[in-house]
Structures are given as structure tokens and as C-alpha cells.
mmCIF file of C-alpha atoms and ligand atoms in Angstrom:
data_model
loop_
_atom_site.group_PDB
_atom_site.id
_atom_site.type_symbol
_atom_site.label_atom_id
_atom_site.label_comp_id
_atom_site.label_asym_id
_atom_site.label_seq_id
_atom_site.Cartn_x
_atom_site.Cartn_y
_atom_site.Cartn_z
ATOM 1 C CA MET A 300 -3.882 -20.938 -2.640
ATOM 2 C CA ARG A 301 -6.533 -18.210 -2.600
ATOM 3 C CA ILE A 302 -5.354 -14.629 -3.030
ATOM 4 C CA LEU A 303 -7.346 -11.393 -2.678
ATOM 5 C CA LEU A 304 -5.792 -8.686 -4.855
ATOM 6 C CA VAL A 305 -6.520 -5.015 -4.321
ATOM 7 C CA ASN A 306 -4.843 -1.667 -5.089
ATOM 8 C CA ASP A 307 -5.374 2.082 -4.869
ATOM 9 C CA ASP A 308 -4.480 3.036 -8.460
ATOM 10 C CA GLY A 309 -7.797 1.626 -9.673
ATOM 11 C CA ILE A 310 -8.859 -1.678 -11.207
ATOM 12 C CA HIS A 311 -7.607 -0.663 -14.675
ATOM 13 C CA ALA A 312 -4.076 0.179 -13.479
ATOM 14 C CA PRO A 313 -1.287 -1.745 -15.232
ATOM 15 C CA GLY A 314 0.391 -2.562 -11.901
ATOM 16 C CA LEU A 315 -2.632 -4.584 -10.810
ATOM 17 C CA ALA A 316 -2.762 -6.509 -14.096
ATOM 18 C CA ALA A 317 0.952 -7.341 -13.780
ATOM 19 C CA LEU A 318 0.572 -8.619 -10.207
ATOM 20 C CA LYS A 319 -2.522 -10.627 -11.137
ATOM 21 C CA ALA A 320 -0.658 -12.301 -14.006
ATOM 22 C CA GLU A 321 2.352 -13.083 -11.821
ATOM 23 C CA MET A 322 0.384 -14.341 -8.799
ATOM 24 C CA SER A 323 -1.915 -16.510 -10.927
ATOM 25 C CA THR A 324 0.992 -18.972 -11.092
ATOM 26 C CA MET A 325 0.751 -19.262 -7.278
ATOM 27 C CA GLY A 326 -2.992 -19.644 -6.870
ATOM 28 C CA THR A 327 -6.469 -18.328 -7.593
ATOM 29 C CA VAL A 328 -6.463 -14.539 -7.663
ATOM 30 C CA THR A 329 -9.668 -12.610 -6.982
ATOM 31 C CA VAL A 330 -9.554 -8.872 -7.700
ATOM 32 C CA SER A 331 -11.571 -6.391 -5.629
ATOM 33 C CA ALA A 332 -10.285 -2.911 -6.443
ATOM 34 C CA PRO A 333 -11.498 0.700 -6.613
ATOM 35 C CA ASP A 334 -13.254 1.482 -9.915
ATOM 36 C CA VAL A 335 -11.208 4.707 -10.195
ATOM 37 C CA GLU A 336 -7.862 5.806 -8.801
ATOM 38 C CA ARG A 337 -7.937 6.309 -5.011
ATOM 39 C CA SER A 338 -4.258 7.020 -4.316
ATOM 40 C CA ALA A 339 -3.579 8.765 -0.978
ATOM 41 C CA ALA A 340 -7.026 7.662 0.263
ATOM 42 C CA GLY A 341 -5.305 6.376 3.387
ATOM 43 C CA HIS A 342 -7.414 4.039 5.525
ATOM 44 C CA SER A 343 -10.727 5.768 4.786
ATOM 45 C CA ILE A 344 -13.927 3.721 4.600
ATOM 46 C CA THR A 345 -17.316 4.618 3.121
ATOM 47 C CA LEU A 346 -20.158 5.112 5.593
ATOM 48 C CA ASP A 347 -22.388 7.745 3.973
ATOM 49 C CA LYS A 348 -23.329 6.062 0.698
ATOM 50 C CA PRO A 349 -23.985 2.586 -0.674
ATOM 51 C CA LEU A 350 -21.199 0.684 -2.403
ATOM 52 C CA ARG A 351 -21.685 -0.607 -5.948
ATOM 53 C CA VAL A 352 -19.739 -3.648 -7.095
ATOM 54 C CA ARG A 353 -19.438 -4.253 -10.840
ATOM 55 C CA GLU A 354 -17.853 -7.073 -12.782
ATOM 56 C CA VAL A 355 -15.028 -5.692 -14.916
ATOM 57 C CA TYR A 356 -13.919 -7.325 -18.168
ATOM 58 C CA VAL A 357 -10.941 -6.558 -20.382
ATOM 59 C CA GLY A 358 -12.112 -7.656 -23.828
ATOM 60 C CA ASN A 359 -13.800 -10.983 -23.098
ATOM 61 C CA GLU A 360 -11.633 -11.751 -20.111
ATOM 62 C CA PHE A 361 -12.953 -11.288 -16.572
ATOM 63 C CA LEU A 362 -10.575 -9.053 -14.609
ATOM 64 C CA GLY A 363 -12.328 -8.686 -11.273
ATOM 65 C CA TYR A 364 -14.744 -6.634 -9.211
ATOM 66 C CA GLY A 365 -14.668 -2.837 -9.389
ATOM 67 C CA VAL A 366 -15.923 -1.132 -6.228
ATOM 68 C CA ASP A 367 -16.883 2.553 -6.033
ATOM 69 C CA GLY A 368 -15.187 2.853 -2.656
ATOM 70 C CA SER A 369 -11.801 3.147 -0.985
ATOM 71 C CA PRO A 370 -9.042 0.514 -0.958
ATOM 72 C CA ALA A 371 -10.017 -0.491 2.608
ATOM 73 C CA ASP A 372 -13.663 -0.832 1.465
ATOM 74 C CA CYS A 373 -12.478 -3.144 -1.314
ATOM 75 C CA VAL A 374 -10.808 -5.479 1.203
ATOM 76 C CA LYS A 375 -13.810 -5.513 3.546
ATOM 77 C CA ILE A 376 -16.328 -6.152 0.782
ATOM 78 C CA GLY A 377 -13.947 -8.501 -1.016
ATOM 79 C CA LEU A 378 -13.644 -10.724 2.024
ATOM 80 C CA SER A 379 -17.240 -10.686 3.220
ATOM 81 C CA GLU A 380 -19.270 -10.459 -0.009
ATOM 82 C CA ILE A 381 -17.090 -11.486 -2.939
ATOM 83 C CA LEU A 382 -14.815 -14.267 -1.643
ATOM 84 C CA ARG A 383 -17.114 -15.321 1.214
ATOM 85 C CA GLY A 384 -14.292 -17.137 2.940
ATOM 86 C CA LYS A 385 -10.744 -16.548 4.028
ATOM 87 C CA PRO A 386 -8.064 -16.247 1.376
ATOM 88 C CA ASP A 387 -4.537 -17.365 2.240
ATOM 89 C CA LEU A 388 -3.215 -13.878 1.691
ATOM 90 C CA VAL A 389 -4.150 -10.327 0.763
ATOM 91 C CA LEU A 390 -2.006 -8.493 -1.783
ATOM 92 C CA SER A 391 -2.143 -4.801 -2.606
ATOM 93 C CA GLY A 392 -0.453 -3.294 -5.668
ATOM 94 C CA VAL A 393 1.678 -2.974 -7.659
ATOM 95 C CA ASN A 394 1.408 0.710 -6.814
ATOM 96 C CA LEU A 395 3.011 3.268 -9.096
ATOM 97 C CA GLY A 396 5.300 5.179 -6.737
ATOM 98 C CA ALA A 397 7.172 4.085 -3.632
ATOM 99 C CA ASN A 398 5.372 3.721 -0.314
ATOM 100 C CA VAL A 399 8.250 4.243 2.084
ATOM 101 C CA GLY A 400 8.730 6.575 5.043
ATOM 102 C CA ILE A 401 5.723 8.604 6.094
ATOM 103 C CA ASN A 402 4.062 8.015 2.698
ATOM 104 C CA VAL A 403 2.972 4.763 4.315
ATOM 105 C CA LEU A 404 0.491 6.785 6.388
ATOM 106 C CA TYR A 405 -1.229 8.380 3.390
ATOM 107 C CA SER A 406 -1.111 5.347 1.158
ATOM 108 C CA GLY A 407 -4.266 3.541 0.090
ATOM 109 C CA THR A 408 -2.072 0.665 -1.087
ATOM 110 C CA VAL A 409 -0.666 0.110 2.406
ATOM 111 C CA ALA A 410 -4.065 0.759 4.037
ATOM 112 C CA ALA A 411 -5.637 -2.044 1.986
ATOM 113 C CA ALA A 412 -2.947 -4.454 3.200
ATOM 114 C CA LEU A 413 -3.390 -3.133 6.761
ATOM 115 C CA GLU A 414 -7.108 -3.888 6.491
ATOM 116 C CA GLY A 415 -6.260 -7.451 5.552
ATOM 117 C CA ALA A 416 -3.939 -7.679 8.564
ATOM 118 C CA ILE A 417 -6.595 -6.247 10.905
ATOM 119 C CA LEU A 418 -8.931 -8.987 9.687
ATOM 120 C CA GLY A 419 -6.301 -11.581 10.634
ATOM 121 C CA LEU A 420 -4.846 -12.325 7.198
ATOM 122 C CA THR A 421 -1.214 -12.294 6.147
ATOM 123 C CA SER A 422 -0.971 -9.284 3.882
ATOM 124 C CA PHE A 423 1.491 -7.609 1.532
ATOM 125 C CA ALA A 424 1.654 -4.129 0.038
ATOM 126 C CA VAL A 425 3.761 -3.886 -3.140
ATOM 127 C CA SER A 426 4.970 -0.604 -4.626
ATOM 128 C CA LEU A 427 7.347 0.295 -7.438
ATOM 129 C CA ALA A 428 9.470 3.437 -7.146
ATOM 130 C CA GLY A 429 8.306 6.038 -9.633
ATOM 131 C CA SER A 430 9.935 6.341 -13.057
ATOM 132 C CA LYS A 431 8.999 7.455 -16.561
ATOM 133 C CA LYS A 432 8.873 3.846 -17.824
ATOM 134 C CA PRO A 433 7.712 1.705 -14.883
ATOM 135 C CA ASP A 434 8.415 -2.017 -15.332
ATOM 136 C CA PHE A 435 5.402 -3.474 -13.547
ATOM 137 C CA ALA A 436 6.019 -7.010 -14.828
ATOM 138 C CA GLY A 437 9.569 -6.909 -13.436
ATOM 139 C CA ALA A 438 8.356 -5.470 -10.124
ATOM 140 C CA ALA A 439 5.583 -8.077 -9.857
ATOM 141 C CA LYS A 440 8.102 -10.854 -10.509
ATOM 142 C CA ALA A 441 10.537 -9.578 -7.875
ATOM 143 C CA ALA A 442 7.726 -9.026 -5.354
ATOM 144 C CA SER A 443 6.220 -12.467 -5.966
ATOM 145 C CA LYS A 444 9.567 -14.088 -5.120
ATOM 146 C CA VAL A 445 9.659 -12.146 -1.850
ATOM 147 C CA VAL A 446 6.021 -13.036 -1.086
ATOM 148 C CA ARG A 447 6.675 -16.734 -1.764
ATOM 149 C CA ARG A 448 9.732 -16.728 0.495
ATOM 150 C CA LEU A 449 7.934 -14.875 3.304
ATOM 151 C CA MET A 450 4.971 -17.272 3.117
ATOM 152 C CA GLN A 451 7.420 -20.213 3.413
ATOM 153 C CA MET A 452 8.626 -18.693 6.691
ATOM 154 C CA ASP A 453 5.052 -19.113 8.001
ATOM 155 C CA PRO A 454 4.630 -15.634 9.559
ATOM 156 C CA PRO A 455 1.999 -15.224 12.305
ATOM 157 C CA ALA A 456 -1.566 -14.671 10.995
ATOM 158 C CA GLY A 457 -2.225 -10.994 10.493
ATOM 159 C CA SER A 458 1.376 -10.162 9.580
ATOM 160 C CA LEU A 459 1.826 -7.259 7.204
ATOM 161 C CA PHE A 460 4.842 -6.753 4.965
ATOM 162 C CA ASN A 461 5.367 -3.539 3.042
ATOM 163 C CA ILE A 462 7.465 -4.341 -0.048
ATOM 164 C CA ASN A 463 9.047 -1.664 -2.246
ATOM 165 C CA VAL A 464 10.853 -2.357 -5.512
ATOM 166 C CA PRO A 465 13.451 0.087 -6.890
ATOM 167 C CA ALA A 466 12.941 1.673 -10.310
ATOM 168 C CA CYS A 467 16.174 0.234 -11.788
ATOM 169 C CA PRO A 468 16.152 -2.628 -14.364
ATOM 170 C CA PRO A 469 15.606 -6.039 -12.638
ATOM 171 C CA GLU A 470 19.223 -7.160 -13.275
ATOM 172 C CA GLU A 471 20.507 -4.098 -11.402
ATOM 173 C CA ILE A 472 18.553 -4.781 -8.197
ATOM 174 C CA LYS A 473 21.142 -5.224 -5.432
ATOM 175 C CA GLY A 474 19.162 -7.631 -3.264
ATOM 176 C CA VAL A 475 16.468 -7.692 -0.589
ATOM 177 C CA ARG A 476 16.769 -5.889 2.755
ATOM 178 C CA PHE A 477 14.509 -5.823 5.799
ATOM 179 C CA ALA A 478 14.326 -2.192 6.843
ATOM 180 C CA ARG A 479 12.567 0.034 9.314
ATOM 181 C CA GLN A 480 10.303 2.839 8.175
ATOM 182 C CA CYS A 481 11.954 6.246 7.717
ATOM 183 C CA THR A 482 10.262 9.033 9.661
ATOM 184 C CA VAL A 483 11.648 12.046 7.805
ATOM 185 C CA SER A 484 8.935 14.541 6.895
ATOM 186 C CA TYR A 485 8.343 16.617 3.787
ATOM 187 C CA ASP A 486 8.911 20.285 3.180
ATOM 188 C CA ASP A 487 5.294 20.849 2.207
ATOM 189 C CA GLY A 488 4.224 23.862 0.253
ATOM 190 C CA PHE A 489 1.396 25.084 -1.927
ATOM 191 C CA ILE A 490 1.433 26.812 -5.277
ATOM 192 C CA MET A 491 -1.321 29.418 -5.534
ATOM 193 C CA ARG A 492 -2.910 29.888 -8.957
ATOM 194 C CA THR A 493 -5.920 31.638 -10.402
ATOM 195 C CA ASP A 494 -8.748 29.776 -12.128
ATOM 196 C CA PRO A 495 -10.427 31.071 -15.354
ATOM 197 C CA ARG A 496 -13.096 32.847 -13.290
ATOM 198 C CA GLY A 497 -10.572 34.703 -11.162
ATOM 199 C CA GLY A 498 -10.852 32.472 -8.097
ATOM 200 C CA LYS A 499 -7.745 31.383 -6.225
ATOM 201 C CA TYR A 500 -6.821 27.735 -5.775
ATOM 202 C CA PHE A 501 -3.924 25.899 -4.157
ATOM 203 C CA TRP A 502 -1.988 22.828 -5.289
ATOM 204 C CA MET A 503 0.192 20.922 -2.870
ATOM 205 C CA THR A 504 3.882 20.537 -3.610
ATOM 206 C CA GLY A 505 6.437 19.031 -1.287
ATOM 207 C CA GLU A 506 9.851 17.529 -1.194
ATOM 208 C CA LEU A 507 11.375 14.983 1.140
ATOM 209 C CA LYS A 508 13.983 16.451 3.490
ATOM 210 C CA ARG A 509 16.594 14.160 1.935
ATOM 211 C CA GLN A 510 19.481 15.441 4.038
ATOM 212 C CA CYS A 511 17.775 13.839 7.083
ATOM 213 C CA VAL A 512 17.224 10.348 5.621
ATOM 214 C CA GLU A 513 18.843 7.747 7.910
ATOM 215 C CA PRO A 514 20.957 4.994 6.256
ATOM 216 C CA ASP A 515 19.205 1.874 7.586
ATOM 217 C CA THR A 516 15.677 2.881 6.570
ATOM 218 C CA ASP A 517 13.309 1.824 3.786
ATOM 219 C CA THR A 518 13.764 5.179 2.021
ATOM 220 C CA ALA A 519 17.570 5.001 1.967
ATOM 221 C CA LEU A 520 17.828 1.324 0.998
ATOM 222 C CA LEU A 521 15.250 1.649 -1.783
ATOM 223 C CA ASP A 522 17.194 4.630 -3.165
ATOM 224 C CA ALA A 523 20.348 2.489 -3.013
ATOM 225 C CA GLY A 524 18.743 -0.128 -5.297
ATOM 226 C CA PHE A 525 17.470 -2.758 -2.838
ATOM 227 C CA VAL A 526 14.024 -4.303 -2.638
ATOM 228 C CA THR A 527 12.937 -3.291 0.866
ATOM 229 C CA VAL A 528 10.635 -5.228 3.175
ATOM 230 C CA THR A 529 9.190 -3.535 6.261
ATOM 231 C CA PRO A 530 6.919 -5.436 8.651
ATOM 232 C CA LEU A 531 4.234 -2.971 9.788
ATOM 233 C CA GLN A 532 1.716 -2.962 12.609
ATOM 234 C CA TYR A 533 -1.468 -1.006 13.184
ATOM 235 C CA ASP A 534 -1.109 -0.661 16.954
ATOM 236 C CA LEU A 535 0.094 2.959 17.005
ATOM 237 C CA THR A 536 0.639 3.040 20.775
ATOM 238 C CA ASP A 537 3.835 4.808 21.818
ATOM 239 C CA ARG A 538 4.864 2.214 24.411
ATOM 240 C CA GLY A 539 7.781 4.197 25.785
ATOM 241 C CA LEU A 540 5.641 7.256 26.391
ATOM 242 C CA LEU A 541 2.828 5.082 27.773
ATOM 243 C CA GLU A 542 5.165 3.667 30.430
ATOM 244 C CA LYS A 543 6.317 7.163 31.370
ATOM 245 C CA ALA A 544 2.782 8.617 31.277
ATOM 246 C CA ARG A 545 1.523 5.951 33.674
ATOM 247 C CA GLU A 546 3.767 7.499 36.330
ATOM 248 C CA TRP A 547 2.152 10.919 35.900
ATOM 249 C CA LYS A 548 -0.446 11.819 38.531
ATOM 250 C CA MET A 549 -3.738 12.331 36.722
ATOM 251 C CA ASP A 550 -7.115 13.359 38.078
ATOM 252 C CA VAL A 551 -10.446 14.533 36.717
HETATM 253 MN MN1 MN B 1625 -1.486 4.695 -5.834
#
């Protein structure tokens, strides 16, 4: 089995190393990942500058290809220039920090998997809920079991599964749940500070409106200690509104 591995925390992130080690038991893993952290890069791609691809080694061991672009760039270039052929699946992660709810929209981790899905490949995003001592090896192990099982079910080509692993010790994980994406927004804010030259700058803060989290969603089930799996799609059409809108008289 051929696997393309990408992330948004950067090629040197421990979550990527853990997933590479775990998935190497399943097949040949090729890494194409941003050379620096690109978290919250969303689905951006690079159009205004060339992309450099460098071989990255850890000690004497080849780790993969570091790309000075976004996570989506890494998938595009990984498929067309590095692998030069279709892998069996695209994997993104393990990200440090959950990608549930509307975080999915900002996430470079999810965007990389989405890019794989757009290109017709079965893809998985894997994230570990944030903690002071993240257990990436444990998260990679749990996620690999889920990936294996989902691949056995032979999902349609281009399927995308967003997997989140809770921060608790592996033996305390309550199970796996398929869940829909939570849509609760954040109470965003900015802290204003002054730089050493007297200029003002702003730093985003923000907290999830937890009181609004619905019980059957990825956010709630992850908090409750389950591994959550959410199938995602990139067709953002609001079909209900489309049906209604078609009845509206429009003219130009
Ligand atoms: Mn990240």
C-alpha cells in the first residue's frame, strides 16, 4: 500500500513522525510536508512564488520532502512531482490540537486531506486534542486502527474522514463514534498591546461558546472521551436554500 503523509505542523513535528512510524507497518509512506509550521493555513495554495522541495533527514535517516508551501501545496506537489502516481490513501497529521467544529474550516491539516479527496483519493485527517503532554504514538496507533477499518469498508474514491483522538490515556478512550461537525462559533476577541517602539498590535483570543455545543457532534463526543470520525465533503452548496432560491423570480 502506498501512503502520502502530510501535515500542517511542519515536517519536523513529532505528530508526523509518530504517524509515519505507525503507518509504515501498513505500507510505504512518503512524506511531503511544509518545511515550517503552517497551522491555520486553511486551503491556501501558493501562486505568487516558486516552491522549493528539499530532502529532509533526521540523523542519517531520510524523513521525507519539505516544501516551502502550504499543506494543500504539499499534497498537489506530492502527488504530481514526488510520488508520480496514485497512492492508495492520503493521510494528514497527527495534528497537535483538535480539528472539530468550525476549526475544520481554518485547519491546514483538514485542508490537506480535502485536497487529497478533491484529487479522487481516499483521505484522512488525524488530530489529537491538545494537552500539556500529547501522546502522539498513542494517537497514531488509535488512528491507524480506525484508518485500517475504514479502508476495509472500501469507501468510495475521494472519501474524506476527519478523525479526532481525545487527550486522555489510550486505555481511557471510550470507543469510536461517527459524528457530525459542530457548528458552534467562537467568542472572538483581541488583546491590544504596545510594542517596544510604541506601536499598537493585536493578538487574537477566543473561546468556544461551550454552552451551545450539541450532544451528538464531534466537539461533544471528543470532549466525552471518544475517538470521533466525521465524513466531510467539499461541496459547500446549501441544497435546502438552493431548492428554495430556485423558486425566487430573478432577473438582470
Ligand atoms: Mn497544526
